[in-house]
Amino acid sequence: MTPEAEGFLRRAIELAAAARRSGNPPFGSLLVGPDGTVLVEEQNSTITDANISFHPELKLAVWAASQLDAETAAATTMYTSCQPCEMCSGALARSGLGRVVYALSGEQLNGLKTGGSFPAVPQEGPALYDEAKVPVYGYYP
């Protein structure tokens, strides 16, 4: 890892600390453009904004998808204090960002939690395939 990349990760950790001081979960992220400049920074605001989706990685993915052309997005790097969750990973895949560099892995994060993780929500399916495929068929190339 380059000293520059370490600096970006340290900034993500600073943003995580700021989120915690604001009463939010301690996560922060920044998006770096192809030329090495910071395009935007975000921190978790799920508590203060009363929105469970306001993870910094998701906010940056949404910003990039609406503000960057595909070529620029593909040349960006997100630096984040923790490995993105499944929700954020899905948004990142759709946003077209180039790569993600994180400080803590999801496994390391779980090791730091004393109260455990969120309980899994039971899921059932697939069901009604013939009906469900109608609106989807032909949409994706």
Tab-separated table of C-alpha atoms in Angstrom:
chain	number	residue	atom	x	y	z
A	1	MET	CA	0.000	0.000	0.000
A	2	THR	CA	1.306	3.429	-0.918
A	3	PRO	CA	1.715	6.225	1.627
A	4	GLU	CA	-0.949	8.159	-0.272
A	5	ALA	CA	-3.428	5.273	0.047
A	6	GLU	CA	-2.642	4.992	3.759
A	7	GLY	CA	-3.421	8.695	4.088
A	8	PHE	CA	-6.808	8.215	2.442
A	9	LEU	CA	-7.592	5.282	4.745
A	10	ARG	CA	-6.600	7.372	7.752
A	11	ARG	CA	-9.002	10.067	6.566
A	12	ALA	CA	-11.774	7.449	6.324
A	13	ILE	CA	-11.011	6.452	9.916
A	14	GLU	CA	-11.177	10.126	10.961
A	15	LEU	CA	-14.598	10.361	9.306
A	16	ALA	CA	-15.663	7.245	11.222
A	17	ALA	CA	-14.597	8.873	14.476
A	18	ALA	CA	-16.555	12.015	13.546
A	19	ALA	CA	-19.642	9.903	12.840
A	20	ARG	CA	-19.369	8.324	16.263
A	21	ARG	CA	-18.973	11.729	17.933
A	22	SER	CA	-22.189	12.773	16.149
A	23	GLY	CA	-24.077	9.848	17.656
A	24	ASN	CA	-23.916	7.596	14.599
A	25	PRO	CA	-22.258	4.239	13.980
A	26	PRO	CA	-18.500	4.733	13.440
A	27	PHE	CA	-18.041	4.462	9.678
A	28	GLY	CA	-16.553	6.871	7.153
A	29	SER	CA	-15.631	6.817	3.476
A	30	LEU	CA	-14.196	9.018	0.768
A	31	LEU	CA	-14.094	8.786	-3.004
A	32	VAL	CA	-10.861	9.601	-4.805
A	33	GLY	CA	-10.882	10.547	-8.464
A	34	PRO	CA	-8.590	9.318	-11.218
A	35	ASP	CA	-6.189	12.216	-10.630
A	36	GLY	CA	-5.879	11.481	-6.904
A	37	THR	CA	-8.104	14.276	-5.632
A	38	VAL	CA	-10.831	13.660	-3.079
A	39	LEU	CA	-14.165	14.049	-4.847
A	40	VAL	CA	-16.480	13.638	-1.866
A	41	GLU	CA	-16.445	12.441	1.745
A	42	GLU	CA	-19.243	10.884	3.769
A	43	GLN	CA	-19.864	9.436	7.196
A	44	ASN	CA	-22.559	7.223	8.590
A	45	SER	CA	-25.676	9.203	9.518
A	46	THR	CA	-28.201	6.414	10.079
A	47	ILE	CA	-29.153	7.700	13.541
A	48	THR	CA	-29.130	11.468	13.064
A	49	ASP	CA	-30.927	11.237	9.702
A	50	ALA	CA	-33.217	8.411	10.902
A	51	ASN	CA	-32.518	6.407	7.749
A	52	ILE	CA	-31.117	2.879	8.027
A	53	SER	CA	-29.624	3.115	4.531
A	54	PHE	CA	-27.404	6.135	5.180
A	55	HIS	CA	-24.110	4.239	5.242
A	56	PRO	CA	-21.237	6.306	3.837
A	57	GLU	CA	-20.427	3.727	1.147
A	58	LEU	CA	-24.021	3.768	-0.095
A	59	LYS	CA	-24.152	7.558	-0.089
A	60	LEU	CA	-20.952	7.698	-2.166
A	61	ALA	CA	-22.216	5.050	-4.597
A	62	VAL	CA	-25.432	7.024	-5.133
A	63	TRP	CA	-23.461	10.250	-5.579
A	64	ALA	CA	-21.093	8.661	-8.102
A	65	ALA	CA	-23.919	7.101	-10.108
A	66	SER	CA	-25.647	10.465	-10.464
A	67	GLN	CA	-22.628	12.769	-10.780
A	68	LEU	CA	-19.929	10.870	-12.694
A	69	ASP	CA	-19.812	9.500	-16.205
A	70	ALA	CA	-19.085	5.778	-16.484
A	71	GLU	CA	-15.438	6.219	-17.504
A	72	THR	CA	-14.649	8.517	-14.577
A	73	ALA	CA	-16.530	6.335	-12.094
A	74	ALA	CA	-14.558	3.279	-13.229
A	75	ALA	CA	-11.307	5.121	-12.505
A	76	THR	CA	-12.209	6.060	-8.918
A	77	THR	CA	-11.217	4.437	-5.645
A	78	MET	CA	-13.320	4.440	-2.507
A	79	TYR	CA	-11.407	4.376	0.761
A	80	THR	CA	-13.527	3.277	3.669
A	81	SER	CA	-13.032	2.566	7.344
A	82	CYS	CA	-14.690	-0.851	7.129
A	83	GLN	CA	-15.483	-3.439	4.471
A	84	PRO	CA	-18.838	-2.570	2.883
A	85	CYS	CA	-21.887	-4.519	4.050
A	86	GLU	CA	-24.040	-6.487	1.615
A	87	MET	CA	-26.392	-3.543	1.017
A	88	CYS	CA	-23.520	-1.239	0.178
A	89	SER	CA	-21.718	-3.867	-1.906
A	90	GLY	CA	-24.802	-4.183	-4.103
A	91	ALA	CA	-24.936	-0.430	-4.613
A	92	LEU	CA	-21.209	-0.290	-5.341
A	93	ALA	CA	-21.558	-2.957	-8.037
A	94	ARG	CA	-24.305	-0.918	-9.702
A	95	SER	CA	-22.490	2.421	-9.355
A	96	GLY	CA	-19.587	1.459	-11.602
A	97	LEU	CA	-16.866	2.527	-9.180
A	98	GLY	CA	-13.411	1.182	-9.925
A	99	ARG	CA	-12.368	-0.301	-6.595
A	100	VAL	CA	-12.740	-0.177	-2.828
A	101	VAL	CA	-9.953	-0.176	-0.243
A	102	TYR	CA	-10.993	-0.767	3.374
A	103	ALA	CA	-9.311	-0.693	6.777
A	104	LEU	CA	-11.326	-3.217	8.852
A	105	SER	CA	-12.737	-6.402	7.361
A	106	GLY	CA	-16.297	-7.434	8.149
A	107	GLU	CA	-14.911	-10.325	10.172
A	108	GLN	CA	-12.670	-7.995	12.186
A	109	LEU	CA	-15.629	-5.679	12.792
A	110	ASN	CA	-17.749	-8.558	14.070
A	111	GLY	CA	-14.926	-9.496	16.448
A	112	LEU	CA	-15.108	-6.005	17.956
A	113	LYS	CA	-18.870	-6.164	18.566
A	114	THR	CA	-19.727	-7.213	22.107
A	115	GLY	CA	-23.486	-7.382	21.568
A	116	GLY	CA	-23.497	-9.521	18.418
A	117	SER	CA	-24.758	-8.753	14.960
A	118	PHE	CA	-28.195	-8.026	13.578
A	119	PRO	CA	-30.441	-11.101	13.532
A	120	ALA	CA	-30.950	-12.687	10.118
A	121	VAL	CA	-34.354	-12.157	8.560
A	122	PRO	CA	-35.806	-15.455	7.288
A	123	GLN	CA	-36.367	-15.529	3.532
A	124	GLU	CA	-38.458	-17.882	1.440
A	125	GLY	CA	-38.365	-18.413	-2.286
A	126	PRO	CA	-38.162	-18.603	-5.157
A	127	ALA	CA	-41.857	-18.822	-5.890
A	128	LEU	CA	-44.174	-17.975	-8.807
A	129	TYR	CA	-41.347	-18.020	-11.341
A	130	ASP	CA	-43.582	-17.989	-14.431
A	131	GLU	CA	-45.419	-14.895	-13.202
A	132	ALA	CA	-42.417	-13.093	-11.739
A	133	LYS	CA	-40.309	-13.430	-14.890
A	134	VAL	CA	-42.811	-11.555	-17.089
A	135	PRO	CA	-41.886	-7.976	-16.066
A	136	VAL	CA	-38.172	-8.886	-15.934
A	137	TYR	CA	-37.699	-10.868	-19.137
A	138	GLY	CA	-35.911	-8.851	-21.814
A	139	TYR	CA	-35.018	-5.960	-19.505
A	140	TYR	CA	-31.386	-6.963	-19.084
A	141	PRO	CA	-29.111	-7.260	-22.107
